[in-house]
Amino acid sequence: MPIRVWDYLPEYAEERAEILDAVDTVFRSGQLVLGESVAGFEREFAAYHGQPHCVGVDNGTNAIKLALQALGVGPGDEVVTVSNTAAPTVVAIDAVGATPVFVDVGEDDFLMDTSLVEAALTPRTKALLPVHLYGQCVRMGPLERLADEHGLAILEDCAQAHGARHLGRLAGTMGHAAAFSFYPTKVLGAYGDGGAVVTSGEETDRRLRRLRFYGMSDRYYTEETPAHNSRLDEVHAEILRRKLRRLDDYLEGRRAVARRYEEGLGDTGLRLPATVSGNEHVYYVYVVRHPRRDEILEALRSRDIALNISYPWPVHTMSGFSHLGYAAGDLPVTERLASEIFSLPMYPSLSRERQDTVVQALRDVLAKL
């Protein structure tokens, strides 16, 4: 069978009984919307992070959007972030009427280059939005200092970093709020869309609960707009409750796969992931780099190995964001990475046999370049 960069079926085979029991639990509960499964997951996910509040929402994009709104970001404001990210990060900024301002990323770790952030600040800057990319955290110290000095909000994009740590602190506990995605491919993934915002702020929590539910605190009375329906589904919440208990096992499984890649590919021409000092990487994706990336991918496709590029187009080069006025060459590291990076299969249930097949195929292809 073809080898894909991600596959949920081995995990489902192992956890099927528990997943189906989660579904049955919701269907027998008598409440299908904002019931005990959502409330329970919110309590448990908040507790995992040592935070007082978690608000479940319908997807990771809206987690960012609603968190920005709850932090007071809106039209006329600027949000400093990166272009080397999934488009939803920036779509959410645009959705609240704010303007994304991009800084470049590091050559080795592909994360926000925090040394560039201060120069990007203007009187309109309202928030910093670091993206904990590929499974590890941005260096948060410089951002925290800038936020304190300039009165800025920090919203962490943790869609790719469930369980990652920076200097002992969990991703999602270093800003004023943190947005998570539970899209099925994520480290902690639902069986469909889902998201959440974690925060220590009581008012932020209150606003988030209104904003995900038509701006209402009580049914039928809207207190603030713009707001819409962004509730986390009960079924996905109950599945996430079960999977949250396994999260640390998932992390160890991913790290084991990463160790085997390092052993099998460390002496090839591939540039393997570099872990930032003080970080505990969770390997949401295993991103490698090679200047002849496209030739490698084509050769692997001929062997029924389909890999992925995360991401082939920097956000600032997309036509949907041409109004921001960025030009080719404005973010040279980000643009260079887009032509060289690609992702190897990475999920905890990836068998040794299939991983060995990928490693050997890569070694064969690289030896012929």
CSV table of C-alpha atoms in Angstrom, one decimal:
chain,number,residue,atom,x,y,z
A,1,MET,CA,0.0,0.0,0.0
A,2,PRO,CA,1.2,3.6,-0.6
A,3,ILE,CA,2.9,5.3,2.3
A,4,ARG,CA,1.4,8.6,3.2
A,5,VAL,CA,2.7,11.4,5.4
A,6,TRP,CA,-0.1,10.8,7.8
A,7,ASP,CA,-2.6,8.0,8.4
A,8,TYR,CA,-5.1,7.7,11.2
A,9,LEU,CA,-6.3,4.2,10.4
A,10,PRO,CA,-3.6,2.3,12.5
A,11,GLU,CA,-4.5,4.5,15.5
A,12,TYR,CA,-8.2,4.0,15.0
A,13,ALA,CA,-7.7,0.2,14.8
A,14,GLU,CA,-6.0,0.3,18.2
A,15,GLU,CA,-8.4,2.8,19.9
A,16,ARG,CA,-11.6,1.9,18.1
A,17,ALA,CA,-13.5,0.6,21.1
A,18,GLU,CA,-12.8,3.7,23.1
A,19,ILE,CA,-13.7,6.0,20.2
A,20,LEU,CA,-17.0,4.3,19.6
A,21,ASP,CA,-17.7,4.4,23.4
A,22,ALA,CA,-17.1,8.1,23.3
A,23,VAL,CA,-19.6,8.5,20.5
A,24,ASP,CA,-22.2,6.4,22.3
A,25,THR,CA,-21.6,8.3,25.6
A,26,VAL,CA,-22.6,11.5,23.9
A,27,PHE,CA,-25.6,10.0,22.0
A,28,ARG,CA,-26.9,8.6,25.3
A,29,SER,CA,-26.3,11.8,27.3
A,30,GLY,CA,-29.5,13.6,26.2
A,31,GLN,CA,-27.5,16.8,25.3
A,32,LEU,CA,-25.8,17.1,22.0
A,33,VAL,CA,-24.6,20.8,22.2
A,34,LEU,CA,-22.4,22.4,24.9
A,35,GLY,CA,-23.0,19.5,27.3
A,36,GLU,CA,-20.8,17.7,29.8
A,37,SER,CA,-18.4,16.4,27.2
A,38,VAL,CA,-17.4,20.0,26.1
A,39,ALA,CA,-17.3,21.2,29.7
A,40,GLY,CA,-15.3,18.2,30.8
A,41,PHE,CA,-12.8,18.5,28.0
A,42,GLU,CA,-12.4,22.2,28.8
A,43,ARG,CA,-11.7,21.5,32.5
A,44,GLU,CA,-9.2,18.7,31.7
A,45,PHE,CA,-7.4,20.5,28.9
A,46,ALA,CA,-7.0,23.6,31.1
A,47,ALA,CA,-5.7,21.4,33.9
A,48,TYR,CA,-3.2,19.8,31.7
A,49,HIS,CA,-1.7,23.2,31.0
A,50,GLY,CA,-2.1,24.4,34.6
A,51,GLN,CA,-4.4,27.2,33.5
A,52,PRO,CA,-7.7,28.2,34.9
A,53,HIS,CA,-9.7,28.6,31.6
A,54,CYS,CA,-10.2,26.7,28.4
A,55,VAL,CA,-12.9,27.5,25.8
A,56,GLY,CA,-13.7,24.9,23.2
A,57,VAL,CA,-14.5,26.2,19.7
A,58,ASP,CA,-15.2,24.7,16.3
A,59,ASN,CA,-11.7,24.8,14.7
A,60,GLY,CA,-8.2,26.2,15.1
A,61,THR,CA,-8.8,29.2,12.8
A,62,ASN,CA,-11.7,30.4,14.9
A,63,ALA,CA,-9.6,29.8,18.0
A,64,ILE,CA,-7.2,32.4,16.8
A,65,LYS,CA,-9.9,34.7,15.5
A,66,LEU,CA,-12.0,34.7,18.7
A,67,ALA,CA,-8.9,35.0,20.9
A,68,LEU,CA,-7.8,38.1,19.0
A,69,GLN,CA,-11.3,39.6,19.4
A,70,ALA,CA,-11.3,38.7,23.1
A,71,LEU,CA,-7.9,40.4,23.5
A,72,GLY,CA,-9.3,43.6,21.9
A,73,VAL,CA,-7.6,43.3,18.5
A,74,GLY,CA,-9.7,44.7,15.6
A,75,PRO,CA,-9.8,47.0,12.7
A,76,GLY,CA,-6.8,49.4,12.4
A,77,ASP,CA,-4.6,47.2,14.6
A,78,GLU,CA,-1.4,45.4,13.6
A,79,VAL,CA,-0.4,41.9,14.6
A,80,VAL,CA,3.2,40.8,14.2
A,81,THR,CA,3.6,37.2,13.1
A,82,VAL,CA,5.4,35.0,10.5
A,83,SER,CA,4.7,34.1,6.9
A,84,ASN,CA,6.1,30.6,7.3
A,85,THR,CA,2.9,29.2,8.7
A,86,ALA,CA,-0.3,27.7,7.6
A,87,ALA,CA,-2.6,30.3,6.0
A,88,PRO,CA,-5.2,30.0,8.7
A,89,THR,CA,-2.9,31.9,11.1
A,90,VAL,CA,-3.1,35.0,8.9
A,91,VAL,CA,-6.7,34.4,7.7
A,92,ALA,CA,-7.8,34.8,11.3
A,93,ILE,CA,-5.9,38.1,11.7
A,94,ASP,CA,-7.5,39.4,8.5
A,95,ALA,CA,-11.0,38.2,9.7
A,96,VAL,CA,-10.9,40.5,12.7
A,97,GLY,CA,-10.0,43.5,10.5
A,98,ALA,CA,-6.4,43.7,11.7
A,99,THR,CA,-3.2,43.8,9.5
A,100,PRO,CA,-0.6,41.1,9.7
A,101,VAL,CA,3.0,42.3,9.8
A,102,PHE,CA,5.5,39.6,9.0
A,103,VAL,CA,9.0,39.0,10.3
A,104,ASP,CA,11.4,36.5,8.9
A,105,VAL,CA,12.3,33.1,10.5
A,106,GLY,CA,15.5,31.4,11.6
A,107,GLU,CA,17.6,29.6,9.1
A,108,ASP,CA,18.0,26.5,11.2
A,109,ASP,CA,14.8,26.2,13.3
A,110,PHE,CA,12.3,27.9,10.9
A,111,LEU,CA,10.7,29.7,13.8
A,112,MET,CA,10.0,33.4,14.3
A,113,ASP,CA,13.3,35.3,14.5
A,114,THR,CA,12.5,37.2,17.6
A,115,SER,CA,15.4,39.6,17.1
A,116,LEU,CA,13.5,41.1,14.2
A,117,VAL,CA,10.2,41.8,16.1
A,118,GLU,CA,11.1,45.1,17.8
A,119,ALA,CA,11.9,46.7,14.4
A,120,ALA,CA,8.5,45.6,13.2
A,121,LEU,CA,6.5,47.4,15.9
A,122,THR,CA,4.6,50.6,15.1
A,123,PRO,CA,2.1,52.7,17.1
A,124,ARG,CA,-0.6,50.5,15.6
A,125,THR,CA,0.8,47.2,16.9
A,126,LYS,CA,-1.7,45.5,19.3
A,127,ALA,CA,-0.5,42.0,19.5
A,128,LEU,CA,2.3,39.5,18.9
A,129,LEU,CA,1.4,36.1,17.4
A,130,PRO,CA,4.2,33.6,17.6
A,131,VAL,CA,3.6,30.3,15.8
A,132,HIS,CA,5.0,27.3,17.6
A,133,LEU,CA,5.8,25.6,14.4
A,134,TYR,CA,6.3,21.9,13.5
A,135,GLY,CA,6.3,20.8,17.1
A,136,GLN,CA,8.5,23.2,19.0
A,137,CYS,CA,8.2,26.6,20.7
A,138,VAL,CA,9.4,30.0,19.6
A,139,ARG,CA,11.9,31.7,22.0
A,140,MET,CA,9.4,33.5,24.1
A,141,GLY,CA,11.6,35.6,26.4
A,142,PRO,CA,12.2,38.5,23.9
A,143,LEU,CA,8.5,38.6,23.1
A,144,GLU,CA,7.5,38.7,26.7
A,145,ARG,CA,9.9,41.6,27.3
A,146,LEU,CA,8.5,43.5,24.3
A,147,ALA,CA,4.9,42.9,25.4
A,148,ASP,CA,5.6,44.3,28.8
A,149,GLU,CA,7.5,47.3,27.5
A,150,HIS,CA,4.9,48.2,24.9
A,151,GLY,CA,1.6,47.0,26.4
A,152,LEU,CA,1.1,44.3,23.8
A,153,ALA,CA,-1.0,41.1,23.9
A,154,ILE,CA,0.7,37.8,23.2
A,155,LEU,CA,-1.4,35.1,21.5
A,156,GLU,CA,0.4,31.8,21.0
A,157,ASP,CA,-0.5,29.8,17.9
A,158,CYS,CA,-0.2,26.3,19.4
A,159,ALA,CA,-1.9,24.3,16.6
A,160,GLN,CA,1.3,22.3,16.0
A,161,ALA,CA,2.7,22.2,19.5
A,162,HIS,CA,0.4,20.3,21.9
A,163,GLY,CA,2.6,19.2,24.8
A,164,ALA,CA,5.8,21.0,23.6
A,165,ARG,CA,7.8,22.9,26.2
A,166,HIS,CA,10.2,25.9,26.2
A,167,LEU,CA,12.5,26.2,29.2
A,168,GLY,CA,10.1,23.9,31.1
A,169,ARG,CA,7.0,25.8,30.2
A,170,LEU,CA,4.2,24.2,28.1
A,171,ALA,CA,3.3,25.8,24.8
A,172,GLY,CA,0.1,27.7,25.5
A,173,THR,CA,1.1,29.0,29.0
A,174,MET,CA,3.5,31.8,28.0
A,175,GLY,CA,1.1,34.4,26.6
A,176,HIS,CA,-2.2,36.1,27.4
A,177,ALA,CA,-4.0,33.4,25.5
A,178,ALA,CA,-3.2,30.4,23.3
A,179,ALA,CA,-5.1,29.0,20.3
A,180,PHE,CA,-5.1,25.2,19.6
A,181,SER,CA,-6.4,23.2,16.7
A,182,PHE,CA,-7.6,19.6,17.0
A,183,TYR,CA,-7.7,19.0,13.3
A,184,PRO,CA,-7.3,15.2,12.8
A,185,THR,CA,-3.6,15.4,11.9
A,186,LYS,CA,-2.6,17.3,15.0
A,187,VAL,CA,-0.6,15.8,17.9
A,188,LEU,CA,-4.0,15.8,19.8
A,189,GLY,CA,-6.5,15.4,17.0
A,190,ALA,CA,-10.2,14.9,16.9
A,191,TYR,CA,-12.1,12.9,14.2
A,192,GLY,CA,-13.0,16.2,12.5
A,193,ASP,CA,-12.5,19.8,13.1
A,194,GLY,CA,-12.1,21.3,16.6
A,195,GLY,CA,-10.2,24.0,18.5
A,196,ALA,CA,-9.8,25.6,21.9
A,197,VAL,CA,-8.4,28.7,23.5
A,198,VAL,CA,-6.5,28.5,26.8
A,199,THR,CA,-6.1,31.6,29.0
A,200,SER,CA,-5.4,32.8,32.5
A,201,GLY,CA,-7.6,35.9,32.0
A,202,GLU,CA,-11.0,35.8,33.5
A,203,GLU,CA,-12.4,38.6,31.2
A,204,THR,CA,-10.8,36.9,28.2
A,205,ASP,CA,-12.6,33.7,29.1
A,206,ARG,CA,-15.9,35.5,29.5
A,207,ARG,CA,-15.6,37.2,26.2
A,208,LEU,CA,-14.6,34.0,24.4
A,209,ARG,CA,-17.7,32.2,25.8
A,210,ARG,CA,-19.9,34.9,24.4
A,211,LEU,CA,-18.2,35.2,21.1
A,212,ARG,CA,-18.4,31.5,20.3
A,213,PHE,CA,-22.2,31.6,21.0
A,214,TYR,CA,-23.6,34.5,19.0
A,215,GLY,CA,-22.3,37.0,21.5
A,216,MET,CA,-24.6,35.7,24.2
A,217,SER,CA,-24.2,35.0,27.9
A,218,ASP,CA,-27.8,34.0,28.2
A,219,ARG,CA,-29.8,32.4,25.4
A,220,TYR,CA,-31.6,34.7,22.9
A,221,TYR,CA,-29.8,37.9,24.1
A,222,THR,CA,-26.7,39.1,22.1
A,223,GLU,CA,-24.4,41.3,24.1
A,224,GLU,CA,-21.7,42.0,21.6
A,225,THR,CA,-20.9,41.6,17.9
A,226,PRO,CA,-19.4,40.6,15.6
A,227,ALA,CA,-20.0,37.1,16.9
A,228,HIS,CA,-21.3,33.8,15.4
A,229,ASN,CA,-21.6,30.1,16.1
A,230,SER,CA,-18.2,28.6,16.9
A,231,ARG,CA,-19.0,25.9,19.4
A,232,LEU,CA,-16.9,22.8,19.9
A,233,ASP,CA,-19.0,19.7,19.0
A,234,GLU,CA,-19.9,17.3,21.9
A,235,VAL,CA,-18.8,14.2,20.0
A,236,HIS,CA,-15.3,15.6,19.2
A,237,ALA,CA,-15.0,16.9,22.7
A,238,GLU,CA,-15.7,13.4,24.2
A,239,ILE,CA,-13.2,11.8,21.8
A,240,LEU,CA,-10.6,14.5,22.8
A,241,ARG,CA,-11.2,13.7,26.4
A,242,ARG,CA,-10.3,10.1,25.9
A,243,LYS,CA,-7.3,11.0,23.7
A,244,LEU,CA,-6.0,13.6,26.1
A,245,ARG,CA,-5.3,10.8,28.6
A,246,ARG,CA,-2.9,9.3,25.9
A,247,LEU,CA,-1.3,12.6,25.0
A,248,ASP,CA,2.0,11.9,26.7
A,249,ASP,CA,2.1,8.5,25.1
A,250,TYR,CA,1.6,10.1,21.7
A,251,LEU,CA,4.5,12.5,22.3
A,252,GLU,CA,6.8,9.7,23.2
A,253,GLY,CA,5.7,7.8,20.1
A,254,ARG,CA,6.5,10.8,17.9
A,255,ARG,CA,9.9,11.2,19.5
A,256,ALA,CA,10.7,7.6,18.9
A,257,VAL,CA,9.9,8.0,15.2
A,258,ALA,CA,12.1,11.1,15.2
A,259,ARG,CA,15.0,9.2,16.8
A,260,ARG,CA,14.8,6.5,14.2
A,261,TYR,CA,14.9,9.1,11.4
A,262,GLU,CA,17.9,10.7,12.9
A,263,GLU,CA,19.6,7.3,13.1
A,264,GLY,CA,18.7,6.4,9.6
A,265,LEU,CA,19.3,9.7,7.8
A,266,GLY,CA,21.9,11.5,9.9
A,267,ASP,CA,24.7,10.7,7.5
A,268,THR,CA,22.9,11.8,4.3
A,269,GLY,CA,22.7,15.2,2.7
A,270,LEU,CA,19.4,16.0,4.3
A,271,ARG,CA,19.2,18.7,6.9
A,272,LEU,CA,17.3,17.2,9.7
A,273,PRO,CA,15.2,19.2,12.3
A,274,ALA,CA,17.2,21.3,14.7
A,275,THR,CA,15.8,21.6,18.2
A,276,VAL,CA,16.1,25.0,19.9
A,277,SER,CA,18.1,25.0,23.1
A,278,GLY,CA,15.7,24.6,26.0
A,279,ASN,CA,12.9,23.2,23.8
A,280,GLU,CA,11.2,19.8,24.1
A,281,HIS,CA,10.2,19.0,20.5
A,282,VAL,CA,6.9,17.0,19.9
A,283,TYR,CA,7.4,16.5,16.1
A,284,TYR,CA,4.0,17.4,14.8
A,285,VAL,CA,5.7,17.1,11.4
A,286,TYR,CA,9.2,15.9,10.7
A,287,VAL,CA,10.5,18.6,8.3
A,288,VAL,CA,13.8,18.1,6.5
A,289,ARG,CA,15.5,20.3,3.9
A,290,HIS,CA,17.4,19.7,0.6
A,291,PRO,CA,18.1,22.1,-2.3
A,292,ARG,CA,16.9,19.4,-4.8
A,293,ARG,CA,13.6,18.8,-2.9
A,294,ASP,CA,11.4,18.5,-6.0
A,295,GLU,CA,13.5,15.8,-7.6
A,296,ILE,CA,13.5,13.8,-4.4
A,297,LEU,CA,9.7,14.0,-4.0
A,298,GLU,CA,9.2,12.9,-7.6
A,299,ALA,CA,11.5,10.0,-7.2
A,300,LEU,CA,9.7,8.9,-4.0
A,301,ARG,CA,6.3,9.2,-5.7
A,302,SER,CA,7.4,6.6,-8.2
A,303,ARG,CA,7.9,4.3,-5.2
A,304,ASP,CA,4.4,5.0,-3.8
A,305,ILE,CA,5.7,7.2,-1.0
A,306,ALA,CA,3.7,10.5,-1.0
A,307,LEU,CA,5.3,13.1,1.2
A,308,ASN,CA,4.2,16.7,2.0
A,309,ILE,CA,5.6,20.3,1.8
A,310,SER,CA,4.9,22.4,4.9
A,311,TYR,CA,4.6,24.9,3.3
A,312,PRO,CA,5.1,25.4,-0.4
A,313,TRP,CA,3.9,29.0,-0.6
A,314,PRO,CA,4.8,31.6,2.1
A,315,VAL,CA,1.6,33.5,3.1
A,316,HIS,CA,3.0,36.9,1.9
A,317,THR,CA,3.4,35.5,-1.6
A,318,MET,CA,-0.2,34.3,-1.9
A,319,SER,CA,-2.6,36.3,-4.2
A,320,GLY,CA,-5.1,36.5,-1.4
A,321,PHE,CA,-2.7,38.6,0.6
A,322,SER,CA,-1.3,40.8,-2.2
A,323,HIS,CA,-3.0,43.8,-0.7
A,324,LEU,CA,-0.5,43.7,2.2
A,325,GLY,CA,2.2,44.9,-0.3
A,326,TYR,CA,4.9,42.4,0.3
A,327,ALA,CA,7.3,41.6,-2.6
A,328,ALA,CA,9.6,38.7,-3.5
A,329,GLY,CA,12.7,39.0,-1.4
A,330,ASP,CA,11.1,40.8,1.5
A,331,LEU,CA,11.4,37.6,3.7
A,332,PRO,CA,14.4,35.8,2.2
A,333,VAL,CA,14.8,33.0,4.7
A,334,THR,CA,11.1,32.2,4.5
A,335,GLU,CA,11.1,32.2,0.7
A,336,ARG,CA,14.2,30.0,0.5
A,337,LEU,CA,12.8,27.5,2.9
A,338,ALA,CA,9.6,27.2,0.8
A,339,SER,CA,11.7,25.8,-2.1
A,340,GLU,CA,13.6,23.3,0.0
A,341,ILE,CA,11.6,21.8,2.9
A,342,PHE,CA,9.4,18.7,2.9
A,343,SER,CA,7.9,16.5,5.6
A,344,LEU,CA,8.4,12.8,6.2
A,345,PRO,CA,5.7,10.5,7.5
A,346,MET,CA,5.2,11.3,11.2
A,347,TYR,CA,2.6,9.8,13.5
A,348,PRO,CA,2.9,7.6,16.6
A,349,SER,CA,1.4,4.5,15.0
A,350,LEU,CA,3.8,4.6,12.1
A,351,SER,CA,5.3,1.1,11.9
A,352,ARG,CA,9.0,0.5,12.0
A,353,GLU,CA,8.6,-1.4,8.7
A,354,ARG,CA,7.0,1.5,6.9
A,355,GLN,CA,9.5,4.0,8.4
A,356,ASP,CA,12.4,1.8,7.3
A,357,THR,CA,11.0,1.7,3.8
A,358,VAL,CA,10.9,5.5,3.7
A,359,VAL,CA,14.5,5.8,5.1
A,360,GLN,CA,15.9,3.3,2.6
A,361,ALA,CA,14.1,4.9,-0.3
A,362,LEU,CA,15.5,8.3,0.7
A,363,ARG,CA,19.0,6.9,1.1
A,364,ASP,CA,18.7,5.4,-2.4
A,365,VAL,CA,17.4,8.5,-4.0
A,366,LEU,CA,20.0,10.8,-2.3
A,367,ALA,CA,22.8,8.6,-3.3
A,368,LYS,CA,22.0,9.1,-6.9
A,369,LEU,CA,21.7,12.9,-6.8
